[in-house]
PDB file of N, CA and C in Angstrom:
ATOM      1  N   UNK A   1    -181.474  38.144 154.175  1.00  0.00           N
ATOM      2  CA  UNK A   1    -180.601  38.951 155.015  1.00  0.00           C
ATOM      3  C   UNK A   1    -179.491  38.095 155.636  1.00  0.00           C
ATOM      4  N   UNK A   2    -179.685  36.714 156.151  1.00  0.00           N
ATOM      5  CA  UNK A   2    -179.005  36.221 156.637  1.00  0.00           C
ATOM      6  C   UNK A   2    -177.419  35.483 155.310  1.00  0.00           C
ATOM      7  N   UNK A   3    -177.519  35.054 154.609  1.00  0.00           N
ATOM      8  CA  UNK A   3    -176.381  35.249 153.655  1.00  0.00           C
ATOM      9  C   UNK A   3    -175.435  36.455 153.748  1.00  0.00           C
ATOM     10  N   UNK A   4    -176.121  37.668 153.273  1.00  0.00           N
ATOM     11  CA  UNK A   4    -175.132  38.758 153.963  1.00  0.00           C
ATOM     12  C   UNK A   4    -174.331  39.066 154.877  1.00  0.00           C
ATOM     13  N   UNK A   5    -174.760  38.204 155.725  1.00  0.00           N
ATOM     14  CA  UNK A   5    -174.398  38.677 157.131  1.00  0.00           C
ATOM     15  C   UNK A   5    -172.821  37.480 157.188  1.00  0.00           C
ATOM     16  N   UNK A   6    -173.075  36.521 156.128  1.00  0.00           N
ATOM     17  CA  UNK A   6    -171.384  35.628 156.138  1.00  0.00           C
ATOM     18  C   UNK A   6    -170.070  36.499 155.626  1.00  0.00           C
ATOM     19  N   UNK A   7    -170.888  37.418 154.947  1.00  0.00           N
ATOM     20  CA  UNK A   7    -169.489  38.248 154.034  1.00  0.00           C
ATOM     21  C   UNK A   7    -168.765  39.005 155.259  1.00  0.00           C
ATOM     22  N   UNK A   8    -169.319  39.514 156.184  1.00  0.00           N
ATOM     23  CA  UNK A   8    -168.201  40.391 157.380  1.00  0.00           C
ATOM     24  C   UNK A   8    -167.738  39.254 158.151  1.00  0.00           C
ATOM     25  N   UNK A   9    -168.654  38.134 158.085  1.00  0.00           N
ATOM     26  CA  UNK A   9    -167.853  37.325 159.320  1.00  0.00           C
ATOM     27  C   UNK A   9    -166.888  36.412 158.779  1.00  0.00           C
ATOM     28  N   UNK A  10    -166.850  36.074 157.442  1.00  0.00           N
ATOM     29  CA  UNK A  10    -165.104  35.576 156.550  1.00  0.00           C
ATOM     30  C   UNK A  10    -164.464  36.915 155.808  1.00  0.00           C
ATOM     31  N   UNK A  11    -165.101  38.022 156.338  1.00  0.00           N
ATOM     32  CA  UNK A  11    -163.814  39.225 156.368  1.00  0.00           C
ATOM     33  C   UNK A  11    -162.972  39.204 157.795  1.00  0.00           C
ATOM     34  N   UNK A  12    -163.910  38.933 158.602  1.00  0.00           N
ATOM     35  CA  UNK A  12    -163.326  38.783 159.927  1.00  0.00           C
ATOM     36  C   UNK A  12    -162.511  37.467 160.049  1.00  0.00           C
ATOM     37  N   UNK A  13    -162.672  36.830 159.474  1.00  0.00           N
ATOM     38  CA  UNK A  13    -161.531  35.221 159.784  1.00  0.00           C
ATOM     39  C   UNK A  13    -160.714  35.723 158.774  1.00  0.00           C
ATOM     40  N   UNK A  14    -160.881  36.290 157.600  1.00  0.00           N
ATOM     41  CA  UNK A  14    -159.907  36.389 156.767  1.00  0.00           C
ATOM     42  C   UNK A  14    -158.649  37.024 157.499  1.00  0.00           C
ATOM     43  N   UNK A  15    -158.882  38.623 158.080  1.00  0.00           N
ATOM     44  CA  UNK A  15    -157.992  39.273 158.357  1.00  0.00           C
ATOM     45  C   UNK A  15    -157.621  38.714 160.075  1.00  0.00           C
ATOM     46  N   UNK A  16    -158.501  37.608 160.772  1.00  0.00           N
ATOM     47  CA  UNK A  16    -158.452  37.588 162.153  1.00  0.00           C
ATOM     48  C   UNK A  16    -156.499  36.317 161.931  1.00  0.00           C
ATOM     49  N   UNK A  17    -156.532  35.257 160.880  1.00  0.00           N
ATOM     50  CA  UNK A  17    -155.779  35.058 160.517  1.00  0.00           C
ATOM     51  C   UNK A  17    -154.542  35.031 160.425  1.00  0.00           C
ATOM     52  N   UNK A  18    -154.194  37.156 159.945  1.00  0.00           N
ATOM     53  CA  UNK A  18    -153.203  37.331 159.874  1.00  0.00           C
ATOM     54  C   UNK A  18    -152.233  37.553 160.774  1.00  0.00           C
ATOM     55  N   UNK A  19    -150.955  36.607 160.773  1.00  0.00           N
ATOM     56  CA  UNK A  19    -149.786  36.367 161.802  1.00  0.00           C
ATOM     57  C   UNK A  19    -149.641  37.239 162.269  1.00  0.00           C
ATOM     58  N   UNK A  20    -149.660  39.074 161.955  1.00  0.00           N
ATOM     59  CA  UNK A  20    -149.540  39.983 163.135  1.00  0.00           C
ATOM     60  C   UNK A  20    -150.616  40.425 163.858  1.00  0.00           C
ATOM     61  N   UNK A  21    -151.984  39.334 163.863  1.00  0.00           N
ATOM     62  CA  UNK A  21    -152.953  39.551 164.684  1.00  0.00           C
ATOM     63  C   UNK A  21    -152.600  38.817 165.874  1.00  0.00           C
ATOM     64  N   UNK A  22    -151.481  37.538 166.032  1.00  0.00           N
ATOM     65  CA  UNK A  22    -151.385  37.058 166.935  1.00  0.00           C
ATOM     66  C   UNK A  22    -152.925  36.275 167.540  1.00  0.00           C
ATOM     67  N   UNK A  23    -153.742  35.967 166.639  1.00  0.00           N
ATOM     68  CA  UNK A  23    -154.776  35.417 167.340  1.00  0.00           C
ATOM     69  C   UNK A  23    -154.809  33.334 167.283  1.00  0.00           C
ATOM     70  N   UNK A  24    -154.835  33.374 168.875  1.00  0.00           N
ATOM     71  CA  UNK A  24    -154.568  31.575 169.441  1.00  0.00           C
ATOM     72  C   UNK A  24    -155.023  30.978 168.262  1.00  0.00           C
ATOM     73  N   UNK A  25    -154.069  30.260 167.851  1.00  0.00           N
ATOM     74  CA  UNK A  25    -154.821  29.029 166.754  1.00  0.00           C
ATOM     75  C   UNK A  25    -155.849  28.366 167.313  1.00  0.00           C
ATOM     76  N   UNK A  26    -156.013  27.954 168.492  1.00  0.00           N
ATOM     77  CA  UNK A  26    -157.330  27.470 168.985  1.00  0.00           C
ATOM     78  C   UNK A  26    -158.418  28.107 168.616  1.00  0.00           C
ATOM     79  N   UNK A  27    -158.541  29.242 169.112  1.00  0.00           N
ATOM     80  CA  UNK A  27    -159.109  30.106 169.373  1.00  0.00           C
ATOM     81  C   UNK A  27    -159.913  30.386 167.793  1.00  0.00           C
ATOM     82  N   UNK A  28    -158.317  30.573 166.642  1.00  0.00           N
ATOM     83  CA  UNK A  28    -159.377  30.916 164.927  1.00  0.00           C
ATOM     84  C   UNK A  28    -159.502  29.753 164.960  1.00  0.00           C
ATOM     85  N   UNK A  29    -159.707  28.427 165.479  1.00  0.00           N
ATOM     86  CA  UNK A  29    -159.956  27.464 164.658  1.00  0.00           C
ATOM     87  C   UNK A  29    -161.511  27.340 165.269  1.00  0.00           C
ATOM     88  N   UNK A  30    -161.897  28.199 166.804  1.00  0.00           N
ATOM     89  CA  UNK A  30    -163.104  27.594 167.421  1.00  0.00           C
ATOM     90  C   UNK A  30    -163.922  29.020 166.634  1.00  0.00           C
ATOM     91  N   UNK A  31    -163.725  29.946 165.613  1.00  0.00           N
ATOM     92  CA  UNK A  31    -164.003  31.371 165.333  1.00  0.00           C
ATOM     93  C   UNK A  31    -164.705  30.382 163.954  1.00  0.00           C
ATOM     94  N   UNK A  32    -163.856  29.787 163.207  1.00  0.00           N
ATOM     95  CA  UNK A  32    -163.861  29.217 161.949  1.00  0.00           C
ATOM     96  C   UNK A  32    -165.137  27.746 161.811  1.00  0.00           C
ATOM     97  N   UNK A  33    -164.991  27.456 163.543  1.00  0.00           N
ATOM     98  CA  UNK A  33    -165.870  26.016 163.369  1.00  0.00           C
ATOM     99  C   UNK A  33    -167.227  26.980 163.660  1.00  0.00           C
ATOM    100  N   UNK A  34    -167.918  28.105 164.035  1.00  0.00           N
ATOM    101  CA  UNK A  34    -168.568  28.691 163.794  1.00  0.00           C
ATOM    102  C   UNK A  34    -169.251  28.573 162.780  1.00  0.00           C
ATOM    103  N   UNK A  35    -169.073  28.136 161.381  1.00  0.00           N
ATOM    104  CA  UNK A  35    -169.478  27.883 160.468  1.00  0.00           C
ATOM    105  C   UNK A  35    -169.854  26.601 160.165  1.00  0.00           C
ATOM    106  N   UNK A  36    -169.178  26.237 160.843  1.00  0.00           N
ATOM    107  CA  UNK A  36    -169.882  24.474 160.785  1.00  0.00           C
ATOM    108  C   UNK A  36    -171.146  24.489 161.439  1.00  0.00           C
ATOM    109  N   UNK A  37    -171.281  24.737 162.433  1.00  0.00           N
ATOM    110  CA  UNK A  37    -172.517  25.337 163.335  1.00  0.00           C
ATOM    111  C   UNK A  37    -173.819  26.152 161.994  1.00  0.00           C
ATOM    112  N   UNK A  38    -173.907  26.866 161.621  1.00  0.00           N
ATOM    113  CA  UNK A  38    -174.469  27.778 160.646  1.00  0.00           C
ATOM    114  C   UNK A  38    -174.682  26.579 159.193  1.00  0.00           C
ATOM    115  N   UNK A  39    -173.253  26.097 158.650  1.00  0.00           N
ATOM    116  CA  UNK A  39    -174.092  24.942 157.742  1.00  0.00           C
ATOM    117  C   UNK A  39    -174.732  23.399 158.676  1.00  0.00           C
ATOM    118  N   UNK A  40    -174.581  23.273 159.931  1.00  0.00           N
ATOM    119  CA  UNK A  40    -175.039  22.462 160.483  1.00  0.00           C
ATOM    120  C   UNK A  40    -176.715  22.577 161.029  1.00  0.00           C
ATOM    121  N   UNK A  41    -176.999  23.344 161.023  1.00  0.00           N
ATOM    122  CA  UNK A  41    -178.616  23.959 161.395  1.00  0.00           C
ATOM    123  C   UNK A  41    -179.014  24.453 160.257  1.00  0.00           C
ATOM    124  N   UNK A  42    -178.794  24.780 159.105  1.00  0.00           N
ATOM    125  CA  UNK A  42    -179.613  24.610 157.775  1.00  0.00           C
ATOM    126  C   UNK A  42    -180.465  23.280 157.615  1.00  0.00           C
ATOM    127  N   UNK A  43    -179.596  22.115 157.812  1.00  0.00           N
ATOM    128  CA  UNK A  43    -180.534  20.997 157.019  1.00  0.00           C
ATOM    129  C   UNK A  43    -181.458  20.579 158.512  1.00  0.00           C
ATOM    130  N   UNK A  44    -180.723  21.127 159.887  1.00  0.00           N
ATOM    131  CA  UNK A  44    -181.675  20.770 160.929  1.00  0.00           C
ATOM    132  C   UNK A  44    -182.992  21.759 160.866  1.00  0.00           C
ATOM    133  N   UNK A  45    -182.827  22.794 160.532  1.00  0.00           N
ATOM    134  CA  UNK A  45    -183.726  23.224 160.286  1.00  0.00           C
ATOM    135  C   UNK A  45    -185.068  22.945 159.254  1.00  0.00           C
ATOM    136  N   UNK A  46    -184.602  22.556 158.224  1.00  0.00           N
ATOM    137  CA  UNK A  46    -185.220  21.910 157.047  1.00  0.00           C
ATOM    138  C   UNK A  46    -185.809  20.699 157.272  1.00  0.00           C
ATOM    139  N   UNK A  47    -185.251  19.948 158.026  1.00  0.00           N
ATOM    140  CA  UNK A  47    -185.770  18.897 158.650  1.00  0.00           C
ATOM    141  C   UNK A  47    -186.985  18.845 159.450  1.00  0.00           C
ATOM    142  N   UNK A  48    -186.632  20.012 160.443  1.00  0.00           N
ATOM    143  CA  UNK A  48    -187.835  20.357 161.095  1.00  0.00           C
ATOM    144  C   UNK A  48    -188.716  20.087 160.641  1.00  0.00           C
ATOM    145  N   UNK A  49    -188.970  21.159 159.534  1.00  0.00           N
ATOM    146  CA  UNK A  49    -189.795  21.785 159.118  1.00  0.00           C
ATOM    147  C   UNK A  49    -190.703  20.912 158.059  1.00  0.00           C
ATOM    148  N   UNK A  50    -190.063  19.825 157.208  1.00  0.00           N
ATOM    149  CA  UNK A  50    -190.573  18.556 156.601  1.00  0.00           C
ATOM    150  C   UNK A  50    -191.050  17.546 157.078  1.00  0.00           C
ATOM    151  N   UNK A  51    -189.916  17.291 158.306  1.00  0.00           N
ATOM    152  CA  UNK A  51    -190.560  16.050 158.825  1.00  0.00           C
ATOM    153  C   UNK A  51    -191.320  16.088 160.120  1.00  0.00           C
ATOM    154  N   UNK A  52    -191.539  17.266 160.982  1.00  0.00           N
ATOM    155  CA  UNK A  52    -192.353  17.766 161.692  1.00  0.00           C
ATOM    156  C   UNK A  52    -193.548  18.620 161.840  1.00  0.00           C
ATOM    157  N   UNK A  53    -192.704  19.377 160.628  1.00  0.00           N
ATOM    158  CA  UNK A  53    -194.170  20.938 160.679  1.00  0.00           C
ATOM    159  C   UNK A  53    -194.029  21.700 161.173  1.00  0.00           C
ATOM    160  N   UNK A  54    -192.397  21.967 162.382  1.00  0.00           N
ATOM    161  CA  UNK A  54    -192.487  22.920 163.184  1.00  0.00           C
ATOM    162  C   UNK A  54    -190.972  23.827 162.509  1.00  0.00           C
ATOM    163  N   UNK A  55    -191.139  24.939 163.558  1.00  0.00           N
ATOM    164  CA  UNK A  55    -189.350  25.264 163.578  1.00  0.00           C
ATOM    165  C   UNK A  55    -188.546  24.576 164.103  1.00  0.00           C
ATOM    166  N   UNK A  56    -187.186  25.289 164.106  1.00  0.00           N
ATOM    167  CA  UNK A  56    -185.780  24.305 164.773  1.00  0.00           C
ATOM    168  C   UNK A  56    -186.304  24.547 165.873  1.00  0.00           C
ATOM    169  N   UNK A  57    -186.610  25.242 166.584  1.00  0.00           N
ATOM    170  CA  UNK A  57    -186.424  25.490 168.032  1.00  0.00           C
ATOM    171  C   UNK A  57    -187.824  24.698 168.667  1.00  0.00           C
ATOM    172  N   UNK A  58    -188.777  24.169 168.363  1.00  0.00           N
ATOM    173  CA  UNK A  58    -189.490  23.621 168.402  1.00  0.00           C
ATOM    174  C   UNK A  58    -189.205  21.981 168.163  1.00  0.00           C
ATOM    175  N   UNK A  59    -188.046  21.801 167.999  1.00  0.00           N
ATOM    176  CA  UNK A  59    -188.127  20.246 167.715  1.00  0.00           C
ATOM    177  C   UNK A  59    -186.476  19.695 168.732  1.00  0.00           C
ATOM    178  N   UNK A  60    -187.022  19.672 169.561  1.00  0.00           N
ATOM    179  CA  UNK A  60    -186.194  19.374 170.731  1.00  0.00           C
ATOM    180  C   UNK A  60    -184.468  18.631 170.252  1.00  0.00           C
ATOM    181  N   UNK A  61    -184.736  17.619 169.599  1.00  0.00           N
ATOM    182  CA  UNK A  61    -183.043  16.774 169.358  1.00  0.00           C
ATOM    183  C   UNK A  61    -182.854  17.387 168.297  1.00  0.00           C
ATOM    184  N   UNK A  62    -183.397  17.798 167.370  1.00  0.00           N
ATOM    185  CA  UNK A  62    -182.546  18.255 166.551  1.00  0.00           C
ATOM    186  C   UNK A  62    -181.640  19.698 166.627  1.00  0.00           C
ATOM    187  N   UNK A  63    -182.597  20.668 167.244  1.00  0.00           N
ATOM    188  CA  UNK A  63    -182.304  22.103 168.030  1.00  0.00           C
ATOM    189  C   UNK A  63    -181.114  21.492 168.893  1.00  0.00           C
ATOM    190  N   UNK A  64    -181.306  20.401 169.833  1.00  0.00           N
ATOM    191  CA  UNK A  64    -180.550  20.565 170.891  1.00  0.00           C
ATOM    192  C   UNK A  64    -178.875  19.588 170.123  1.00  0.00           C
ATOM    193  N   UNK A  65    -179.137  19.010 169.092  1.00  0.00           N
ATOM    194  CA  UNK A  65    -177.978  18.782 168.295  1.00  0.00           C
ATOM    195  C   UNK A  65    -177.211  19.758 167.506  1.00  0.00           C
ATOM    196  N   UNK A  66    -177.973  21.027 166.998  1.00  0.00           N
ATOM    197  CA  UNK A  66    -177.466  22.066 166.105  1.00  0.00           C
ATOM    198  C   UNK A  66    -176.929  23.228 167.407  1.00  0.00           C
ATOM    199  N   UNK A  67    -177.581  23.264 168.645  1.00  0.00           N
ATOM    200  CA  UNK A  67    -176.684  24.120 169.749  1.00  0.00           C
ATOM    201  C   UNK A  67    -175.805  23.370 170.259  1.00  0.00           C
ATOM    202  N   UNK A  68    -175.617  21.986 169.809  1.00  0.00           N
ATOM    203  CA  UNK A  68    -174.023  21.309 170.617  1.00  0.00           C
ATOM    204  C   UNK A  68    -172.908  21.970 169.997  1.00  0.00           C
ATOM    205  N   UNK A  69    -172.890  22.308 168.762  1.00  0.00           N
ATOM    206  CA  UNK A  69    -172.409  22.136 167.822  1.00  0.00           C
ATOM    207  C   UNK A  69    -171.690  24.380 168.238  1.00  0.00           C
ATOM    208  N   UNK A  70    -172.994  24.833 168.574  1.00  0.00           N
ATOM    209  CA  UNK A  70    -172.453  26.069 169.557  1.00  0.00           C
ATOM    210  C   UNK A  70    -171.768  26.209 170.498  1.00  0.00           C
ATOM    211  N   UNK A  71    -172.133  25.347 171.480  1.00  0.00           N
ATOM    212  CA  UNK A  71    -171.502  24.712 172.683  1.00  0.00           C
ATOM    213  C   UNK A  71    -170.175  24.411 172.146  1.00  0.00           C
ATOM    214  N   UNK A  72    -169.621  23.338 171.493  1.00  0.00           N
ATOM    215  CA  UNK A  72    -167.910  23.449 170.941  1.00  0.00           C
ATOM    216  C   UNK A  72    -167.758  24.143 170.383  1.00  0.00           C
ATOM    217  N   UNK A  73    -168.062  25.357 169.494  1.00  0.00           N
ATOM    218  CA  UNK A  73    -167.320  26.666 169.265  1.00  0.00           C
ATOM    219  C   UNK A  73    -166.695  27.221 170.006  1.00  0.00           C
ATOM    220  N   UNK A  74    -168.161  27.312 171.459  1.00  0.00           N
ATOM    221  CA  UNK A  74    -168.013  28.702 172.800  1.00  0.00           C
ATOM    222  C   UNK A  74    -166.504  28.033 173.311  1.00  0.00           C
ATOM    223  N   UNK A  75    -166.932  26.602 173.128  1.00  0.00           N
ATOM    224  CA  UNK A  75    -165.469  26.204 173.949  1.00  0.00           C
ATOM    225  C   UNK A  75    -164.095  26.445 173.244  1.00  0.00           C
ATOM    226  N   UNK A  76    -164.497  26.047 172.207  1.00  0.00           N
ATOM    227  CA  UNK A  76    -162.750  26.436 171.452  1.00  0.00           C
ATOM    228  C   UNK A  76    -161.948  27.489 171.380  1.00  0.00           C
ATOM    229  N   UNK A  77    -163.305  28.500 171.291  1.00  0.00           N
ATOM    230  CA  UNK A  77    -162.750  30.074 171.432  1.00  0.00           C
ATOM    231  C   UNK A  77    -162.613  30.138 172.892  1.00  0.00           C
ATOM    232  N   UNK A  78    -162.907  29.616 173.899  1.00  0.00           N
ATOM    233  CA  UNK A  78    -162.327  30.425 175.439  1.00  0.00           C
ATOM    234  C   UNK A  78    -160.866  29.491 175.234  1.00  0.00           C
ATOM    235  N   UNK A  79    -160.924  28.465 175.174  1.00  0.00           N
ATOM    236  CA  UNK A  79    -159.828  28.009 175.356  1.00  0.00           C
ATOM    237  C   UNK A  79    -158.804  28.031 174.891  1.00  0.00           C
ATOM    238  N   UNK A  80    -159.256  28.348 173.212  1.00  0.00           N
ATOM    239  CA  UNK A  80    -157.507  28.918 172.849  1.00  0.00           C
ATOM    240  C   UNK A  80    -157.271  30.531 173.404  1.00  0.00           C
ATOM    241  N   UNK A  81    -158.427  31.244 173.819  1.00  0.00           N
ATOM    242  CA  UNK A  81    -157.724  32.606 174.676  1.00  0.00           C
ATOM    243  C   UNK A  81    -157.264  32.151 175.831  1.00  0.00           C
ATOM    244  N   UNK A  82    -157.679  31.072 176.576  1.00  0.00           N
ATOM    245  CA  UNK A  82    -157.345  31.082 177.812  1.00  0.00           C
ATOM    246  C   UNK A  82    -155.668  30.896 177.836  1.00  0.00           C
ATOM    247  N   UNK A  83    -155.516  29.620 176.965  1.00  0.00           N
ATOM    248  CA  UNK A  83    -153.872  29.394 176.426  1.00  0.00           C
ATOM    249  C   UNK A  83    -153.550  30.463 176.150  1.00  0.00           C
ATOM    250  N   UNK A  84    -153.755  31.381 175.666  1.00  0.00           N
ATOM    251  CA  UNK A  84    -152.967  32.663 175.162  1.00  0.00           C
ATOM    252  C   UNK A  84    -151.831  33.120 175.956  1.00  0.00           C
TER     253      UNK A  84
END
């Protein structure tokens, strides 16, 4: 289920993009690093799970390295609206 769920959200950067959306370049670029986040907690996750036994959320630095990575999204997107 979760694969599926990328196709609306690079329909949404696709068209968020376009110059008469007027949307802060900050802002698509903190929309776009979103995805870095998503391939960045795949292999933390996997990791977990090999070299611990547990889930992500169960394995403290690596969880709390794959939500930094949330943490500079949340920020990129307020801040290129805030510039707006």
């Amino acid at each position: 289920l979760f694969p599926l769920s990328l196709f609306p959200y690079i329909a949404f950067l696709y068209f968020a993009s376009y110059d008469k959306n007027k949307m802060p370049p900050l802002a698509l670029f903190g929309f776009k690093f979103l995805l870095v986040f998503v391939v960045g907690s795949i292999p933390a996750a996997i990791a977990a799970s090999v070299a611990y036994g547990v889930v992500l959320a169960d394995s403290d630095y690596l969880h709390g390295g794959a939500e930094s990575l949330l943490t500079i999204t949340n920020l990129l997107i307020v801040l290129g609206f805030r510039g707006a």
